[in-house]
XYZ file of C-alpha atoms in Angstrom:
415
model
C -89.381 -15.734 -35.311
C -87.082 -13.409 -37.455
C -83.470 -13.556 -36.584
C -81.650 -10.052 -36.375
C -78.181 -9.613 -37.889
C -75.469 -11.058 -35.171
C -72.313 -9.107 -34.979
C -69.146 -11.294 -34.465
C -66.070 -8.574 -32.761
C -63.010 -9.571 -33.157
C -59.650 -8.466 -31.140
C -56.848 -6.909 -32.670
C -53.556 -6.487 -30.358
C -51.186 -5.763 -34.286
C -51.619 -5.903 -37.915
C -51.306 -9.833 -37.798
C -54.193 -10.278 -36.222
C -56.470 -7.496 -37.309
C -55.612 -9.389 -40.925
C -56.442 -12.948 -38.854
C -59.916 -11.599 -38.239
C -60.989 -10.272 -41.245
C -59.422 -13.448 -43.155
C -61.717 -15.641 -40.528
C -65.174 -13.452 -41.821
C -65.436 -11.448 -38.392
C -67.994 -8.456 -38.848
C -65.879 -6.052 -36.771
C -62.521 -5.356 -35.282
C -61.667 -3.211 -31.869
C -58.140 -2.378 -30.973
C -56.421 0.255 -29.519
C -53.783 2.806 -29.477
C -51.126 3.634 -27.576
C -51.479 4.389 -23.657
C -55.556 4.943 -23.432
C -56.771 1.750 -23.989
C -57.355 -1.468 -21.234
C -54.860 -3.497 -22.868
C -52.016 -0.727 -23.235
C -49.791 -3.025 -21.087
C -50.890 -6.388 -22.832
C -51.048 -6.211 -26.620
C -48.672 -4.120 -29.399
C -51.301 -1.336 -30.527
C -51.919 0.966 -33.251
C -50.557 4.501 -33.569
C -52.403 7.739 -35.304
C -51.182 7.064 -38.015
C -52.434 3.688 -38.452
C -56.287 4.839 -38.565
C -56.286 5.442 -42.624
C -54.971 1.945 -43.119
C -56.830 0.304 -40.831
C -59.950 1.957 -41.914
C -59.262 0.772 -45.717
C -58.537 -2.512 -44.626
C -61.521 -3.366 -42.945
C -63.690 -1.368 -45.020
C -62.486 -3.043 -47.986
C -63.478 -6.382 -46.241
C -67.279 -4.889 -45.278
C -65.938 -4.491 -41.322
C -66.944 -2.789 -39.093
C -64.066 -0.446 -36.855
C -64.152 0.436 -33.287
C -61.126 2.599 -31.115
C -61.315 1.665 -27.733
C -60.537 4.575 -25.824
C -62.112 2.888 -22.502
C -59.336 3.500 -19.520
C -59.488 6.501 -16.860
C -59.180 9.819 -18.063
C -57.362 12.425 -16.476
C -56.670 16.306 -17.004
C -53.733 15.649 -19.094
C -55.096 13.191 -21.399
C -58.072 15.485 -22.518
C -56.103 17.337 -25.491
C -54.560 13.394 -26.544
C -57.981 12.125 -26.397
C -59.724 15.026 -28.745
C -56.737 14.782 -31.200
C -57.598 10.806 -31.630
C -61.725 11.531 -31.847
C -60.780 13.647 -34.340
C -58.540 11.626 -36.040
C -60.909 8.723 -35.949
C -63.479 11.046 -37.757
C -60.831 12.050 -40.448
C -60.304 8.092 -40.801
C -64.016 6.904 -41.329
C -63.309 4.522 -38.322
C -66.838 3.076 -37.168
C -67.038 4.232 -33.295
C -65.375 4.833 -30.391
C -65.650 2.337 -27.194
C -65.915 4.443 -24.370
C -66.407 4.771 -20.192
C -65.046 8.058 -18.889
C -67.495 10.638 -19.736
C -65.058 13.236 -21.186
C -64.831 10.688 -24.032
C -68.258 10.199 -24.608
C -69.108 13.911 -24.365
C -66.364 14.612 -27.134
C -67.429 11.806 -29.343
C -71.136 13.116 -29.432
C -70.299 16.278 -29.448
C -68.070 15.533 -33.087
C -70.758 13.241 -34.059
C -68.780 10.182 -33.697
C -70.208 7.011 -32.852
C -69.761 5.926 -28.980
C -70.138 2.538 -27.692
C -70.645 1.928 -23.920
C -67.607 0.056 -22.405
C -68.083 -2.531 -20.141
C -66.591 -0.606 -17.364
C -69.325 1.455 -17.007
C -71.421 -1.710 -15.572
C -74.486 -1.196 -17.425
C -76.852 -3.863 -15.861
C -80.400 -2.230 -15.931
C -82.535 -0.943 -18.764
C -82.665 2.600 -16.964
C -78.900 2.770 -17.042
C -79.441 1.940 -21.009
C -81.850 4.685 -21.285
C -79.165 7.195 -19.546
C -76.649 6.574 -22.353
C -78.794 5.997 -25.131
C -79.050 9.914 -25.274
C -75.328 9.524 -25.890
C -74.257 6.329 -27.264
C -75.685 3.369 -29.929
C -74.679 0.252 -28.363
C -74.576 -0.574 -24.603
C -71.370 -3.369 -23.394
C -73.434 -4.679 -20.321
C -71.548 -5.758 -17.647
C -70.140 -9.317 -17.544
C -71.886 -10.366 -14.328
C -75.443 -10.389 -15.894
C -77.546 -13.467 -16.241
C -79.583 -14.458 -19.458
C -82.259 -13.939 -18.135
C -81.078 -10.206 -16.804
C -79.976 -10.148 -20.699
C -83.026 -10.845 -22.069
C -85.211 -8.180 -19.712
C -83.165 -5.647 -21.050
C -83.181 -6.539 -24.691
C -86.969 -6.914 -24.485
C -87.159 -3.475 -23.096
C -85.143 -1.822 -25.403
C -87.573 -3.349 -28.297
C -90.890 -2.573 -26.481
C -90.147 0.845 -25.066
C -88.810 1.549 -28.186
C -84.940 3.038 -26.782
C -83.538 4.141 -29.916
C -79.572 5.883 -29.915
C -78.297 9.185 -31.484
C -78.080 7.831 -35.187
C -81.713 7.162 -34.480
C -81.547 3.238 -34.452
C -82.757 0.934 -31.703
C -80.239 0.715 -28.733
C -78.005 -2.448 -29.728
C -76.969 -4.461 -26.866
C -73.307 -5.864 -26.741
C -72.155 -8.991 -24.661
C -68.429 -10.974 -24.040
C -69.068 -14.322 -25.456
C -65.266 -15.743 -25.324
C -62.131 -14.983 -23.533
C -60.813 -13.369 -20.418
C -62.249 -13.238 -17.107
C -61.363 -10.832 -14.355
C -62.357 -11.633 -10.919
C -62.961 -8.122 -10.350
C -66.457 -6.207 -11.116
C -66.534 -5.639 -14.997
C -62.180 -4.971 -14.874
C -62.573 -2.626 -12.196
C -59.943 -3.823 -9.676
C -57.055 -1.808 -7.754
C -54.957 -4.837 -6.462
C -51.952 -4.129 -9.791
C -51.947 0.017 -8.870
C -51.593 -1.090 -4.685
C -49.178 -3.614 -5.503
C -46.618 -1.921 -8.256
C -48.279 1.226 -8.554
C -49.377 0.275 -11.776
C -53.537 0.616 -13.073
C -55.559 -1.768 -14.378
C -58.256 0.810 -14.920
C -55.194 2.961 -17.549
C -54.545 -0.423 -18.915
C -51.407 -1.519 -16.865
C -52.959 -4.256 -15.413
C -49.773 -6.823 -13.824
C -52.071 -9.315 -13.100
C -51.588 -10.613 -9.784
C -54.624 -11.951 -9.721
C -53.051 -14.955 -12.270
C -50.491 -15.688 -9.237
C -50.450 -18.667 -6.628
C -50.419 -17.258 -3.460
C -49.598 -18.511 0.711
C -52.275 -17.572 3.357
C -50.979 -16.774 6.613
C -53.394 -16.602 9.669
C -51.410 -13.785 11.831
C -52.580 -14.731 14.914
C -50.577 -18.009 15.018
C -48.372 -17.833 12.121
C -49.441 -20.302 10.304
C -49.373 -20.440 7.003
C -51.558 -22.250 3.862
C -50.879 -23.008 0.300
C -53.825 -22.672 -1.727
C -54.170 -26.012 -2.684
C -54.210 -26.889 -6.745
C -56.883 -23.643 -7.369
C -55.481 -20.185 -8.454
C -58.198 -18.595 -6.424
C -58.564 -14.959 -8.142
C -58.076 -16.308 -11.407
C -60.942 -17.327 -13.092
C -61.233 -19.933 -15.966
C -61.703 -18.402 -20.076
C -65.278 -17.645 -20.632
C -67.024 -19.638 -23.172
C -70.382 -19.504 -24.719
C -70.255 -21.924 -27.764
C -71.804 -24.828 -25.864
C -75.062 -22.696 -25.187
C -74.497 -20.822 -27.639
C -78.506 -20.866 -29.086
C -79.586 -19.712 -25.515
C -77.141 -16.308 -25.030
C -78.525 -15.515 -29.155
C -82.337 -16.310 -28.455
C -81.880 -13.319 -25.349
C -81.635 -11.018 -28.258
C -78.464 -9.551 -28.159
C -76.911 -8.139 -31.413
C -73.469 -8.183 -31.150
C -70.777 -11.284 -29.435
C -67.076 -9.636 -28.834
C -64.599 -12.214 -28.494
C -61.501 -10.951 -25.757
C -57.536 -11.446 -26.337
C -55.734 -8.196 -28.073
C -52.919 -9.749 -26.028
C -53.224 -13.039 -27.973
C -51.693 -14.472 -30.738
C -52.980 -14.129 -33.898
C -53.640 -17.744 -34.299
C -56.316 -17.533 -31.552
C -58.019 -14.708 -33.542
C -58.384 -17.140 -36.514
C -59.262 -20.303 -34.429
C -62.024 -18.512 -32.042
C -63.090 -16.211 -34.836
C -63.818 -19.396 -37.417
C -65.313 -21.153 -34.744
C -68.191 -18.791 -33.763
C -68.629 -17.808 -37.211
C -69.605 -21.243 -38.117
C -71.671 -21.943 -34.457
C -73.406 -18.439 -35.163
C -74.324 -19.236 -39.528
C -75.714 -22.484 -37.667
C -77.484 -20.878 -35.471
C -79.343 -18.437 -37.739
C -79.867 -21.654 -40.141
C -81.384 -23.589 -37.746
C -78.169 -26.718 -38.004
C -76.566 -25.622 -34.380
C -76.289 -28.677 -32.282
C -74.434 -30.289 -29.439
C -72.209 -32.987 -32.214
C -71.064 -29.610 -33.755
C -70.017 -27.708 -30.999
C -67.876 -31.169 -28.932
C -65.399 -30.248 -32.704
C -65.370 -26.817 -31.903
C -64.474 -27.106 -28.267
C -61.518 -29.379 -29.441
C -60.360 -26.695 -32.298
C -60.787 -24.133 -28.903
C -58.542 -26.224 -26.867
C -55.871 -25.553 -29.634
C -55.257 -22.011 -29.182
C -54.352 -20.250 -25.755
C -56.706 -20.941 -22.877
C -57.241 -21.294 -18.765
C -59.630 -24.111 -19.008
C -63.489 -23.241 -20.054
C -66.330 -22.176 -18.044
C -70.001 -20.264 -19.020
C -69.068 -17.186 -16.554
C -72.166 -16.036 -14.726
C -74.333 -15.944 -17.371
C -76.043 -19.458 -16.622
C -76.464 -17.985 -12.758
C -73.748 -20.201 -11.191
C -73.277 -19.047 -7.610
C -69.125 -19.317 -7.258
C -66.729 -19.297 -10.208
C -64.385 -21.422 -11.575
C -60.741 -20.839 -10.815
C -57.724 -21.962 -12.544
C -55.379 -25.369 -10.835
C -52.733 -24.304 -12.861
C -50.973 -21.223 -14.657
C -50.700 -19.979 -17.859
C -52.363 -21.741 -21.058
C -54.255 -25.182 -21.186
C -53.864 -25.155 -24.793
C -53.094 -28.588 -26.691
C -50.710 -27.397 -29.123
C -48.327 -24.472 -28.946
C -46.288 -22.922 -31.688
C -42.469 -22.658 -31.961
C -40.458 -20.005 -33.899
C -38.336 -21.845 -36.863
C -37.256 -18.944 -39.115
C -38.350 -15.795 -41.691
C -40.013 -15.287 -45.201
C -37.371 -14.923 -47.608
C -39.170 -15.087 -50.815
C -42.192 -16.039 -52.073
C -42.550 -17.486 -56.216
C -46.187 -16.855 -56.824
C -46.370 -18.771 -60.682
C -44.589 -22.083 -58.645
C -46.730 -21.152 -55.211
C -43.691 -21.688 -53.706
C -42.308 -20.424 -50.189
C -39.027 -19.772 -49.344
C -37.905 -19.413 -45.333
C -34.477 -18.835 -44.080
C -34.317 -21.486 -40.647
C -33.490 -19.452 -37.714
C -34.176 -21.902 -35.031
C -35.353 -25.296 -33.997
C -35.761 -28.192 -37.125
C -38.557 -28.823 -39.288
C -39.589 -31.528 -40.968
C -42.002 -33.048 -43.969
C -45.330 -33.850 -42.162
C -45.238 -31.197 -39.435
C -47.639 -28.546 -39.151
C -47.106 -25.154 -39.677
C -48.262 -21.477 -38.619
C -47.114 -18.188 -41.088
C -47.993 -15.191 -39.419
C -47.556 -11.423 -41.135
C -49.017 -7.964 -40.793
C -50.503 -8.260 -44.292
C -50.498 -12.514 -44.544
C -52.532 -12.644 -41.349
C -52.407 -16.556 -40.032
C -51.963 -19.135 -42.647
C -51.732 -22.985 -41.370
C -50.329 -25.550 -43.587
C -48.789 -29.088 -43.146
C -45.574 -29.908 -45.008
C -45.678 -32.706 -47.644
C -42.071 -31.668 -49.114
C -39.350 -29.880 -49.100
C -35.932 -28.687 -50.400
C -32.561 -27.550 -49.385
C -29.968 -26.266 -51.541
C -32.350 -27.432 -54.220
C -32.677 -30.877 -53.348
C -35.146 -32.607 -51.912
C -34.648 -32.940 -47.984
C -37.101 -34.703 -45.270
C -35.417 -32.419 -42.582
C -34.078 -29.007 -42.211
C -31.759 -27.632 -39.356
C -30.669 -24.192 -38.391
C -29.036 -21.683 -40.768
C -30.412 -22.980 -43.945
C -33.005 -22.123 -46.579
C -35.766 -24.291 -47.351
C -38.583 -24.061 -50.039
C -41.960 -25.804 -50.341
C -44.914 -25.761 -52.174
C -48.088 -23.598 -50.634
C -51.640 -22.642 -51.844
C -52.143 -19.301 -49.945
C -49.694 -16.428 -50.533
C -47.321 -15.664 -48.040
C -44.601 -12.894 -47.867
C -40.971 -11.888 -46.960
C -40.368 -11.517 -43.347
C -43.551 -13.299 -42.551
C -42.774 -15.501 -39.580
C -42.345 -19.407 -39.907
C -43.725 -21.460 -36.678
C -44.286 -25.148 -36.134
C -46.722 -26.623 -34.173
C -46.148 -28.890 -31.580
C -48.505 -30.816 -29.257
C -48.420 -29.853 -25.399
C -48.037 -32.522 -22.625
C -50.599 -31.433 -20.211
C -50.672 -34.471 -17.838
């Protein structure tokens, strides 16, 4: 059986992490800008004028780019949307990730690239066949099976669905990160509730919230008992991995351009290795027990397979916020960097650190670099600790810069 390329998609919420992603050997980057994106509420963004740079970044690295321009569209957002198609033309960006039709029109029409958004719920092969007069690469819908996969990549290959650029129809799948309880994102609760839309990318998320249930008949009322109830567990694939790439899709996107760039190196790594295994034939269950373990490091709600294994219910959350095993915790700033010594310098701006703790340096051009301290110095002496307000130097193999950020890592308490 030959194996098709597989297309790893990384997030990218700010520079550190779109640097995160292409350090950790992802094949492609999506990320927005500004207002007209699903994650305008959760993650930094780009502007305009970050295209050309973001462009020459990745396409220095061999990446793949892709705007997402996937919210609601209204009247007023027409001439903001045409200005960024055309923008994204001038820049050489890859494609456009799109659901209201306005976009996709304008895209074609310009000859831009247009992927189908998940929040057009693409779940049949006719659907496929609609857009494929349109668009290269279908996002199905997040409620699919395998085995619904699988149909439709089967009948894209034997009925021969081929896109605008004249290639056959690639098919796109979520392999890791956010769930929403709602169909494929499309849920009202945050625009009822604060007049704010999940579907322009204000999402509040109630849905993340413990709630009381009162029966208004007698009054009485019920606490949910240890289950968040509309929030569902962090979808992860890496345990059957082998099964979601033998239904023939061609590209995995990984969710969280509201997470830290850490995460994007950690999850990023971690399928690149499960997916070279895969391809080589050395995937197994011993390999992916350490990669659930360097998963459980980085910001999670607990792990489930979503519904692609046909489960009936979901899983919901018992607590709120992150599961993760570790978190980090800001210490100071790049100062200086001496790149004959491969030395560091970092003004201390909160916290201690020590020799022997782990470390995270985050920058827009650094990316994530993780290193463990085996010395140190203070005022040019050797120190074993370091408080607030002073200046400390050590000795590093990667490059690092001034004002890249300094955090240790410390080990949660989850019992």
């Amino acid at each position: 059986m030959s194996i098709r390329k597989v297309e790893l998609m990384a997030p990218a919420g700010n520079w550190e992490s779109l640097q995160a992603a292409i350090n950790a050997k992802a094949d492609s980057v999506y990320f927005g800008i500004d207002q007209l994106n699903m994650r305008a509420r959760a993650s930094i963004n780009f502007s305009v004028g970050d295209l050309k740079e973001i462009g020459e970044r990745c396409e220095k690295a061999g990446m793949k780019t892709y705007l997402t321009l996937n919210t609601i569209i209204y009247d007023h957002d027409l001439s903001v949307i045409k200005t960024l198609i055309d923008a994204v033309k001038e820049a050489n960006i890859s494609a456009v990730i799109a659901s209201d039709q306005a976009v996709i029109n304008y895209a074609f029409t310009q000859g831009v690239e247009v992927h189908i958004s998940t929040q057009l719920n693409v779940t049949n092969i006719e659907t496929v066949k609609f857009y494929s007069h349109f668009a290269d690469v279908m996002v199905l819908s997040r409620e699919l099976s395998l085995i619904q996969i699988k149909k439709i990549c089967d009948a894209i290959i034997k009925e021969d669905i081929r896109g605008p650029k004249g290639r056959l129809i690639e098919v796109e799948i979520f392999a890791h990160g956010a769930l929403c309880v709602a169909v494929s994102g499309k849920c009202y609760m945050s625009l009822h509730t604060h007049n704010s839309s999940a579907n322009r990318g204000a999402c509040t998320q109630n849905c993340r919230k413990t709630y009381t249930v009162t029966d208004k008949e007698t009054g009485i009322e019920l606490d949910i008992d240890n289950e968040y109830i509309m929030s569902p567990k962090d979808l992860c694939t890496l345990d059957f991995l082998d099964q979601v790439l033998d239904t023939g899709v061609t590209v995995l996107k990984i969710e969280g351009r509201g997470r830290a760039p850490e995460y994007v190196k950690t999850v990023i790594e971690t399928y690149r290795a499960a997916i070279d295994d895969y391809v080589d034939g050395s995937y197994n269950q011993d390999k992916v027990k350490g990669w659930m373990t360097d998963l459980a490091t980085v910001y999670n709600r607990d792990f489930w397979s979503g519904y692609y294994l046909g489960q009936v219910l979901g899983e919901f959350n018992n607590t709120s916020g992150s599961k993760a095993t570790q978190k980090r915790v800001y210490i100071g700033k790049g100062v200086h960097f001496f790149p004959r010594a491969g030395v560091a310098e970092f003004k201390i701006e909160a916290q201690h650190i020590s020799v022997g703790d782990e470390i995270i340096i985050t920058g827009p051009t650094t990316g994530v670099v993780e290193h463990t301290i085996t010395e140190m110095m203070v005022n040019e002496k050797s120190a074993e600790k370091a408080e607030k307000g002073v200046n400390i130097t050590f000795p590093i193999d990667e490059r690092v810069r001034r004002s890249d950020k300094l955090y240790k890592i410390v080990k949660t308490n989850l019992d």
